[in-house]
mmCIF file of C-alpha atoms and ligand atoms in Angstrom:
data_model
loop_
_atom_site.group_PDB
_atom_site.id
_atom_site.type_symbol
_atom_site.label_atom_id
_atom_site.label_comp_id
_atom_site.label_asym_id
_atom_site.label_seq_id
_atom_site.Cartn_x
_atom_site.Cartn_y
_atom_site.Cartn_z
ATOM 1 C CA UNK A 1 103.991 81.260 57.988
ATOM 2 C CA UNK A 2 105.076 78.347 60.814
ATOM 3 C CA UNK A 3 102.570 78.181 64.731
ATOM 4 C CA UNK A 4 103.638 81.346 66.921
ATOM 5 C CA UNK A 5 104.300 79.299 70.144
ATOM 6 C CA UNK A 6 103.754 81.296 73.571
ATOM 7 C CA UNK A 7 103.958 80.144 77.159
ATOM 8 C CA UNK A 8 104.250 80.821 80.710
ATOM 9 C CA UNK A 9 104.402 79.304 84.430
ATOM 10 C CA UNK A 10 102.109 79.555 87.128
ATOM 11 C CA UNK A 11 103.507 81.671 90.379
ATOM 12 C CA UNK A 12 103.555 81.232 94.356
ATOM 13 C CA UNK A 13 103.646 83.647 96.547
ATOM 14 C CA UNK A 14 106.522 83.052 98.930
ATOM 15 C CA UNK A 15 105.730 86.347 101.091
ATOM 16 C CA UNK A 16 102.971 89.327 101.287
ATOM 17 C CA UNK A 17 100.054 87.979 99.812
ATOM 18 C CA UNK A 18 97.139 90.812 100.521
ATOM 19 C CA UNK A 19 99.058 93.593 102.188
ATOM 20 C CA UNK A 20 100.586 94.433 99.017
ATOM 21 C CA UNK A 21 97.287 95.431 97.468
ATOM 22 C CA UNK A 22 98.036 98.184 100.676
ATOM 23 C CA UNK A 23 101.754 99.070 100.158
ATOM 24 C CA UNK A 24 103.472 96.620 101.430
ATOM 25 C CA UNK A 25 106.174 93.959 99.424
ATOM 26 C CA UNK A 26 105.588 90.179 98.669
ATOM 27 C CA UNK A 27 108.247 87.986 97.299
ATOM 28 C CA UNK A 28 106.844 85.351 94.655
ATOM 29 C CA UNK A 29 108.152 82.297 91.975
ATOM 30 C CA UNK A 30 107.447 81.291 89.140
ATOM 31 C CA UNK A 31 106.131 77.777 89.235
ATOM 32 C CA UNK A 32 107.940 75.768 85.609
ATOM 33 C CA UNK A 33 106.099 72.171 86.290
ATOM 34 C CA UNK A 34 102.167 74.365 85.668
ATOM 35 C CA UNK A 35 102.246 76.365 82.379
ATOM 36 C CA UNK A 36 99.480 78.172 79.789
ATOM 37 C CA UNK A 37 100.470 77.413 76.336
ATOM 38 C CA UNK A 38 99.269 79.458 73.331
ATOM 39 C CA UNK A 39 99.601 78.267 69.821
ATOM 40 C CA UNK A 40 98.864 80.362 66.590
ATOM 41 C CA UNK A 41 97.924 80.549 63.071
ATOM 42 C CA UNK A 42 96.558 83.106 61.104
ATOM 43 C CA UNK A 43 93.056 80.900 59.184
ATOM 44 C CA UNK A 44 94.119 80.423 55.040
ATOM 45 C CA UNK A 45 90.501 79.006 54.564
ATOM 46 C CA UNK A 46 87.730 80.380 56.599
ATOM 47 C CA UNK A 47 86.099 83.819 57.230
ATOM 48 C CA UNK A 48 86.583 84.232 61.424
ATOM 49 C CA UNK A 49 88.781 84.032 64.383
ATOM 50 C CA UNK A 50 88.604 80.986 66.395
ATOM 51 C CA UNK A 51 90.032 80.051 69.800
ATOM 52 C CA UNK A 52 90.372 76.497 70.373
ATOM 53 C CA UNK A 53 90.339 75.656 74.251
ATOM 54 C CA UNK A 54 92.180 72.090 74.686
ATOM 55 C CA UNK A 55 91.866 71.866 79.214
ATOM 56 C CA UNK A 56 91.884 69.015 81.149
ATOM 57 C CA UNK A 57 88.816 70.415 82.129
ATOM 58 C CA UNK A 58 87.137 72.472 78.605
ATOM 59 C CA UNK A 59 87.491 71.254 75.423
ATOM 60 C CA UNK A 60 85.153 74.227 72.773
ATOM 61 C CA UNK A 61 86.304 75.893 69.837
ATOM 62 C CA UNK A 62 84.665 79.393 70.626
ATOM 63 C CA UNK A 63 84.464 81.855 67.684
ATOM 64 C CA UNK A 64 86.565 84.939 68.867
ATOM 65 C CA UNK A 65 83.832 87.651 68.013
ATOM 66 C CA UNK A 66 81.347 85.273 70.502
ATOM 67 C CA UNK A 67 83.596 85.693 72.892
ATOM 68 C CA UNK A 68 82.353 88.759 75.719
ATOM 69 C CA UNK A 69 83.453 92.037 76.144
ATOM 70 C CA UNK A 70 85.271 91.723 79.309
ATOM 71 C CA UNK A 71 86.342 87.335 78.376
ATOM 72 C CA UNK A 72 89.732 86.800 80.111
ATOM 73 C CA UNK A 73 90.911 86.079 76.569
ATOM 74 C CA UNK A 74 89.193 88.517 74.616
ATOM 75 C CA UNK A 75 90.863 91.711 76.171
ATOM 76 C CA UNK A 76 94.404 90.856 76.206
ATOM 77 C CA UNK A 77 93.900 90.437 72.380
ATOM 78 C CA UNK A 78 91.983 93.418 72.587
ATOM 79 C CA UNK A 79 94.496 95.065 73.717
ATOM 80 C CA UNK A 80 97.395 93.930 70.926
ATOM 81 C CA UNK A 81 95.108 94.684 68.299
ATOM 82 C CA UNK A 82 94.346 98.528 69.659
ATOM 83 C CA UNK A 83 98.581 98.866 69.326
ATOM 84 C CA UNK A 84 98.142 98.454 65.679
ATOM 85 C CA UNK A 85 95.851 100.440 63.007
ATOM 86 C CA UNK A 86 93.976 98.964 60.679
ATOM 87 C CA UNK A 87 92.003 95.541 60.772
ATOM 88 C CA UNK A 88 94.063 92.379 62.334
ATOM 89 C CA UNK A 89 94.740 89.077 60.820
ATOM 90 C CA UNK A 90 91.816 86.304 61.116
ATOM 91 C CA UNK A 91 94.166 83.354 63.103
ATOM 92 C CA UNK A 92 93.459 80.316 64.809
ATOM 93 C CA UNK A 93 94.601 80.161 68.492
ATOM 94 C CA UNK A 94 95.214 77.042 70.637
ATOM 95 C CA UNK A 95 95.188 77.582 74.127
ATOM 96 C CA UNK A 96 95.819 74.829 76.497
ATOM 97 C CA UNK A 97 97.160 74.820 80.608
ATOM 98 C CA UNK A 98 98.260 72.716 83.040
ATOM 99 C CA UNK A 99 97.390 75.712 85.459
ATOM 100 C CA UNK A 100 94.345 74.897 88.237
ATOM 101 C CA UNK A 101 91.678 77.773 88.323
ATOM 102 C CA UNK A 102 91.248 79.926 90.744
ATOM 103 C CA UNK A 103 93.719 77.599 92.923
ATOM 104 C CA UNK A 104 95.948 80.808 94.010
ATOM 105 C CA UNK A 105 98.446 80.258 90.970
ATOM 106 C CA UNK A 106 98.240 82.816 88.900
ATOM 107 C CA UNK A 107 95.811 81.226 86.295
ATOM 108 C CA UNK A 108 94.115 84.532 84.814
ATOM 109 C CA UNK A 109 97.429 86.214 84.726
ATOM 110 C CA UNK A 110 99.592 83.363 82.770
ATOM 111 C CA UNK A 111 96.754 83.390 80.474
ATOM 112 C CA UNK A 112 96.916 87.763 79.866
ATOM 113 C CA UNK A 113 101.356 87.208 79.647
ATOM 114 C CA UNK A 114 101.098 84.214 77.220
ATOM 115 C CA UNK A 115 98.200 85.648 74.984
ATOM 116 C CA UNK A 116 100.239 89.071 74.933
ATOM 117 C CA UNK A 117 103.656 87.426 74.191
ATOM 118 C CA UNK A 118 102.092 85.628 71.292
ATOM 119 C CA UNK A 119 99.240 87.943 70.080
ATOM 120 C CA UNK A 120 102.378 90.513 69.506
ATOM 121 C CA UNK A 121 104.692 87.786 68.070
ATOM 122 C CA UNK A 122 101.801 87.022 65.596
ATOM 123 C CA UNK A 123 101.357 91.277 64.501
ATOM 124 C CA UNK A 124 104.955 91.254 64.432
ATOM 125 C CA UNK A 125 105.450 93.738 66.993
ATOM 126 C CA UNK A 126 108.037 94.000 69.065
ATOM 127 C CA UNK A 127 107.103 94.575 72.826
ATOM 128 C CA UNK A 128 108.957 95.347 75.437
ATOM 129 C CA UNK A 129 109.054 92.917 78.340
ATOM 130 C CA UNK A 130 107.819 96.394 81.031
ATOM 131 C CA UNK A 131 105.094 96.347 77.622
ATOM 132 C CA UNK A 132 104.394 92.601 77.838
ATOM 133 C CA UNK A 133 103.661 93.098 82.039
ATOM 134 C CA UNK A 134 101.421 96.544 81.543
ATOM 135 C CA UNK A 135 98.929 95.011 79.231
ATOM 136 C CA UNK A 136 99.251 91.927 80.800
ATOM 137 C CA UNK A 137 97.900 94.592 84.461
ATOM 138 C CA UNK A 138 95.170 95.941 82.707
ATOM 139 C CA UNK A 139 93.769 92.173 81.082
ATOM 140 C CA UNK A 140 93.929 91.440 85.453
ATOM 141 C CA UNK A 141 92.446 95.014 86.467
ATOM 142 C CA UNK A 142 89.552 93.780 84.168
ATOM 143 C CA UNK A 143 88.893 90.835 85.515
ATOM 144 C CA UNK A 144 89.632 91.073 89.486
ATOM 145 C CA UNK A 145 89.122 94.632 90.200
ATOM 146 C CA UNK A 146 92.373 96.338 92.351
ATOM 147 C CA UNK A 147 95.435 93.729 91.915
ATOM 148 C CA UNK A 148 98.697 94.754 93.071
ATOM 149 C CA UNK A 149 100.018 93.574 90.068
ATOM 150 C CA UNK A 150 102.646 91.322 91.754
ATOM 151 C CA UNK A 151 101.111 87.901 89.722
ATOM 152 C CA UNK A 152 101.288 89.322 85.721
ATOM 153 C CA UNK A 153 105.222 90.506 86.836
ATOM 154 C CA UNK A 154 106.171 87.512 88.590
ATOM 155 C CA UNK A 155 104.855 85.604 85.332
ATOM 156 C CA UNK A 156 106.331 88.101 82.717
ATOM 157 C CA UNK A 157 109.698 87.938 84.151
ATOM 158 C CA UNK A 158 109.889 84.190 85.326
ATOM 159 C CA UNK A 159 112.426 84.829 87.596
ATOM 160 C CA UNK A 160 111.669 85.123 91.931
ATOM 161 C CA UNK A 161 110.821 88.607 92.031
ATOM 162 C CA UNK A 162 110.055 91.550 95.410
ATOM 163 C CA UNK A 163 107.428 93.329 94.298
ATOM 164 C CA UNK A 164 106.426 97.050 95.964
ATOM 165 C CA UNK A 165 102.924 98.684 94.158
ATOM 166 C CA UNK A 166 104.731 102.150 92.148
ATOM 167 C CA UNK A 167 108.194 100.584 92.715
ATOM 168 C CA UNK A 168 110.747 98.942 90.487
ATOM 169 C CA UNK A 169 110.805 95.361 90.541
ATOM 170 C CA UNK A 170 113.977 93.694 92.295
ATOM 171 C CA UNK A 171 114.649 90.085 90.603
ATOM 172 C CA UNK A 172 115.909 88.332 93.457
ATOM 173 C CA UNK A 173 119.271 86.565 93.241
ATOM 174 C CA UNK A 174 118.869 83.163 95.375
ATOM 175 C CA UNK A 175 122.028 81.275 96.364
ATOM 176 C CA UNK A 176 120.265 77.762 97.286
ATOM 177 C CA UNK A 177 117.476 76.279 95.504
ATOM 178 C CA UNK A 178 114.198 75.592 97.331
ATOM 179 C CA UNK A 179 112.609 72.473 96.680
ATOM 180 C CA UNK A 180 108.286 73.318 97.227
ATOM 181 C CA UNK A 181 105.674 71.230 97.264
ATOM 182 C CA UNK A 182 102.026 72.850 96.231
ATOM 183 C CA UNK A 183 99.113 71.205 98.420
ATOM 184 C CA UNK A 184 95.717 71.551 96.523
ATOM 185 C CA UNK A 185 92.771 71.231 98.879
ATOM 186 C CA UNK A 186 90.756 70.764 96.354
ATOM 187 C CA UNK A 187 88.020 74.382 96.797
ATOM 188 C CA UNK A 188 88.451 77.006 94.748
ATOM 189 C CA UNK A 189 87.736 80.920 95.490
ATOM 190 C CA UNK A 190 87.583 83.788 93.454
ATOM 191 C CA UNK A 191 90.668 86.215 94.572
ATOM 192 C CA UNK A 192 88.898 89.463 93.755
ATOM 193 C CA UNK A 193 86.140 88.157 96.358
ATOM 194 C CA UNK A 194 89.344 87.472 99.029
ATOM 195 C CA UNK A 195 90.563 90.547 98.036
ATOM 196 C CA UNK A 196 86.881 92.767 98.498
ATOM 197 C CA UNK A 197 86.736 91.465 102.285
ATOM 198 C CA UNK A 198 90.190 91.871 103.272
ATOM 199 C CA UNK A 199 89.452 95.325 102.202
ATOM 200 C CA UNK A 200 86.229 95.373 104.066
ATOM 201 C CA UNK A 201 87.817 94.192 107.224
ATOM 202 C CA UNK A 202 90.286 97.270 106.681
ATOM 203 C CA UNK A 203 88.089 99.524 106.505
ATOM 204 C CA UNK A 204 85.964 98.460 109.730
ATOM 205 C CA UNK A 205 88.021 96.936 111.710
ATOM 206 C CA UNK A 206 91.703 99.641 111.135
ATOM 207 C CA UNK A 207 92.767 99.415 114.308
ATOM 208 C CA UNK A 208 92.810 95.473 114.042
ATOM 209 C CA UNK A 209 94.097 95.113 109.885
ATOM 210 C CA UNK A 210 96.661 97.653 109.617
ATOM 211 C CA UNK A 211 99.306 96.276 112.020
ATOM 212 C CA UNK A 212 98.811 93.001 110.194
ATOM 213 C CA UNK A 213 99.800 94.144 107.354
ATOM 214 C CA UNK A 214 102.642 95.848 108.426
ATOM 215 C CA UNK A 215 103.591 92.749 110.412
ATOM 216 C CA UNK A 216 103.184 90.684 106.856
ATOM 217 C CA UNK A 217 105.844 93.224 105.287
ATOM 218 C CA UNK A 218 108.517 93.122 107.843
ATOM 219 C CA UNK A 219 107.924 89.197 107.363
ATOM 220 C CA UNK A 220 108.403 89.861 104.048
ATOM 221 C CA UNK A 221 111.954 92.204 104.224
ATOM 222 C CA UNK A 222 113.357 89.491 106.831
ATOM 223 C CA UNK A 223 111.978 87.179 103.998
ATOM 224 C CA UNK A 224 114.153 89.110 101.483
ATOM 225 C CA UNK A 225 117.589 89.081 103.494
ATOM 226 C CA UNK A 226 116.835 85.309 104.226
ATOM 227 C CA UNK A 227 116.795 84.269 100.826
ATOM 228 C CA UNK A 228 119.487 86.359 99.758
ATOM 229 C CA UNK A 229 121.851 85.083 102.062
ATOM 230 C CA UNK A 230 120.694 81.358 102.289
ATOM 231 C CA UNK A 231 118.740 80.950 105.378
ATOM 232 C CA UNK A 232 116.216 78.255 104.420
ATOM 233 C CA UNK A 233 115.758 77.786 107.483
ATOM 234 C CA UNK A 234 114.453 81.231 108.452
ATOM 235 C CA UNK A 235 112.781 81.897 105.219
ATOM 236 C CA UNK A 236 110.850 78.357 106.338
ATOM 237 C CA UNK A 237 110.368 80.223 109.307
ATOM 238 C CA UNK A 238 109.078 82.961 108.574
ATOM 239 C CA UNK A 239 106.599 81.876 105.857
ATOM 240 C CA UNK A 240 104.848 80.259 108.715
ATOM 241 C CA UNK A 241 104.781 83.481 110.632
ATOM 242 C CA UNK A 242 103.514 84.724 107.249
ATOM 243 C CA UNK A 243 100.540 81.943 107.781
ATOM 244 C CA UNK A 244 99.273 83.059 110.969
ATOM 245 C CA UNK A 245 99.102 86.898 110.430
ATOM 246 C CA UNK A 246 97.224 85.512 107.035
ATOM 247 C CA UNK A 247 94.741 84.001 109.386
ATOM 248 C CA UNK A 248 94.502 87.084 111.631
ATOM 249 C CA UNK A 249 93.360 88.392 108.879
ATOM 250 C CA UNK A 250 90.760 85.042 107.765
ATOM 251 C CA UNK A 251 91.743 84.831 104.780
ATOM 252 C CA UNK A 252 92.583 80.865 105.664
ATOM 253 C CA UNK A 253 90.368 78.199 105.973
ATOM 254 C CA UNK A 254 90.507 74.896 107.765
ATOM 255 C CA UNK A 255 91.861 72.925 105.644
ATOM 256 C CA UNK A 256 94.539 75.276 104.352
ATOM 257 C CA UNK A 257 95.729 75.083 107.845
ATOM 258 C CA UNK A 258 94.939 70.911 107.889
ATOM 259 C CA UNK A 259 97.566 70.719 105.263
ATOM 260 C CA UNK A 260 100.612 73.737 106.632
ATOM 261 C CA UNK A 261 100.210 71.693 110.140
ATOM 262 C CA UNK A 262 100.788 68.228 108.245
ATOM 263 C CA UNK A 263 103.530 69.638 106.336
ATOM 264 C CA UNK A 264 104.613 70.918 109.762
ATOM 265 C CA UNK A 265 104.314 67.863 111.664
ATOM 266 C CA UNK A 266 106.447 65.829 109.075
ATOM 267 C CA UNK A 267 109.193 68.166 109.222
ATOM 268 C CA UNK A 268 109.122 71.263 106.445
ATOM 269 C CA UNK A 269 110.805 74.151 106.951
ATOM 270 C CA UNK A 270 108.059 76.716 106.461
ATOM 271 C CA UNK A 271 104.500 76.624 105.026
ATOM 272 C CA UNK A 272 101.122 78.798 104.388
ATOM 273 C CA UNK A 273 98.938 78.972 101.907
ATOM 274 C CA UNK A 274 99.207 81.036 98.948
ATOM 275 C CA UNK A 275 97.793 83.592 96.595
ATOM 276 C CA UNK A 276 93.779 84.775 97.684
ATOM 277 C CA UNK A 277 93.684 81.998 100.477
ATOM 278 C CA UNK A 278 90.241 80.598 101.823
ATOM 279 C CA UNK A 279 90.762 77.150 99.814
ATOM 280 C CA UNK A 280 93.323 76.624 96.813
ATOM 281 C CA UNK A 281 96.933 75.614 97.618
ATOM 282 C CA UNK A 282 99.599 76.191 100.111
ATOM 283 C CA UNK A 283 103.266 76.451 99.630
ATOM 284 C CA UNK A 284 105.868 74.371 101.924
ATOM 285 C CA UNK A 285 109.184 74.891 101.934
ATOM 286 C CA UNK A 286 111.159 71.195 102.460
ATOM 287 C CA UNK A 287 114.438 69.785 102.358
ATOM 288 C CA UNK A 288 115.142 67.343 99.639
ATOM 289 C CA UNK A 289 115.290 64.673 102.017
ATOM 290 C CA UNK A 290 111.758 65.389 103.700
ATOM 291 C CA UNK A 291 110.155 65.867 100.205
ATOM 292 C CA UNK A 292 108.605 62.013 100.547
ATOM 293 C CA UNK A 293 107.328 61.852 103.751
ATOM 294 C CA UNK A 294 106.169 65.455 103.777
ATOM 295 C CA UNK A 295 103.828 64.495 100.641
ATOM 296 C CA UNK A 296 102.599 61.093 102.225
ATOM 297 C CA UNK A 297 101.317 63.098 104.695
ATOM 298 C CA UNK A 298 99.706 65.833 102.870
ATOM 299 C CA UNK A 299 97.598 62.989 100.839
ATOM 300 C CA UNK A 300 96.429 61.738 104.318
ATOM 301 C CA UNK A 301 95.552 64.855 105.423
ATOM 302 C CA UNK A 302 93.700 66.311 102.476
ATOM 303 C CA UNK A 303 95.266 67.048 99.408
ATOM 304 C CA UNK A 304 93.384 66.598 96.242
ATOM 305 C CA UNK A 305 96.737 67.194 94.046
ATOM 306 C CA UNK A 306 100.172 68.155 94.945
ATOM 307 C CA UNK A 307 102.657 70.161 92.871
ATOM 308 C CA UNK A 308 106.430 69.200 93.654
ATOM 309 C CA UNK A 309 108.752 72.035 92.238
ATOM 310 C CA UNK A 310 112.145 73.447 92.644
ATOM 311 C CA UNK A 311 113.366 76.592 92.574
ATOM 312 C CA UNK A 312 116.763 76.656 91.119
ATOM 313 C CA UNK A 313 119.385 79.017 92.629
ATOM 314 C CA UNK A 314 120.359 79.775 88.506
ATOM 315 C CA UNK A 315 116.928 80.430 88.232
ATOM 316 C CA UNK A 316 117.587 84.019 89.620
ATOM 317 C CA UNK A 317 120.614 84.993 87.622
ATOM 318 C CA UNK A 318 120.590 87.802 85.006
HETATM 319 C C1 MEV B 401 96.771 86.810 94.792
HETATM 320 O O1 MEV B 401 97.953 85.965 93.600
HETATM 321 C C2 MEV B 401 97.481 88.044 95.465
HETATM 322 C C3 MEV B 401 96.727 88.874 96.506
HETATM 323 O O2 MEV B 401 97.387 90.116 97.093
HETATM 324 C C4 MEV B 401 96.420 90.094 95.204
HETATM 325 C C5 MEV B 401 97.305 90.719 94.699
HETATM 326 O O3 MEV B 401 98.297 90.934 94.936
HETATM 327 O O4 MEV B 401 96.448 91.263 93.896
HETATM 328 C C6 MEV B 401 95.224 88.278 97.178
#
């Protein structure tokens, strides 16, 4: 039997993180420059299933049976196993990922999507995109508590999306390519914790927080129009407005603000933190002739890593 290979990209949020948890819209795009890769083989000789982790951060072999109940690798595998009757076959799964963990780029959702796709193929189960997405969301709920579902959706679909909880997902057609640079603060934070802090802020200061969430929702809707009409100056301006609103929500950090300021000083169209915030990566929209200057500026402002990528207009076509 040939090896099953399944991949899933990272993601970044252009508009609407945090507000999306409370029923506002958000816009996200897949980041193909980083990915999770899962390879699955049947175990012919041997008596147990093995997970081989081959990351730049981790390199180890673990018996599947030794993974804890809520382990982010175990959960999506068992979700698929529960779809079949009887005992699942023994397998050897190799996982490698270039998506930094706890950095706002969707590493846990990509892991869940890649495993869900790979294991279902391994077992010969045909799953619709919707089903893959909802199984990945179940894993995300165990990892994150109350995720909006935007991360698993954009990663499962692999196209730019406009996302509103409990509504059909809209694929956004973008007429011109987007040049993005993602800059790493080098700090790592758990989305679950930052989401909890925002919830606490909302519960204790609703008259302050509710208007910020509404403002982010309006920025996102304007961002959708600007993206669809190819007005990249407007997209950038709205991204920077979104960053200011996220600062008011207290999810930015001095490192994120410094990288955002540096990108803007060097001619970016817009810049903002992305994902949970308080650390991790920021994202900046650039014209192609400013990429070099902005990259050099981000490095000297302390960015520990840069991911330069482009969201191609063709990606958003059905
Ligand atoms: C995380 O990528 C985005 C947040 O809005 C959380 C969520 O939507 O689940 C912070």
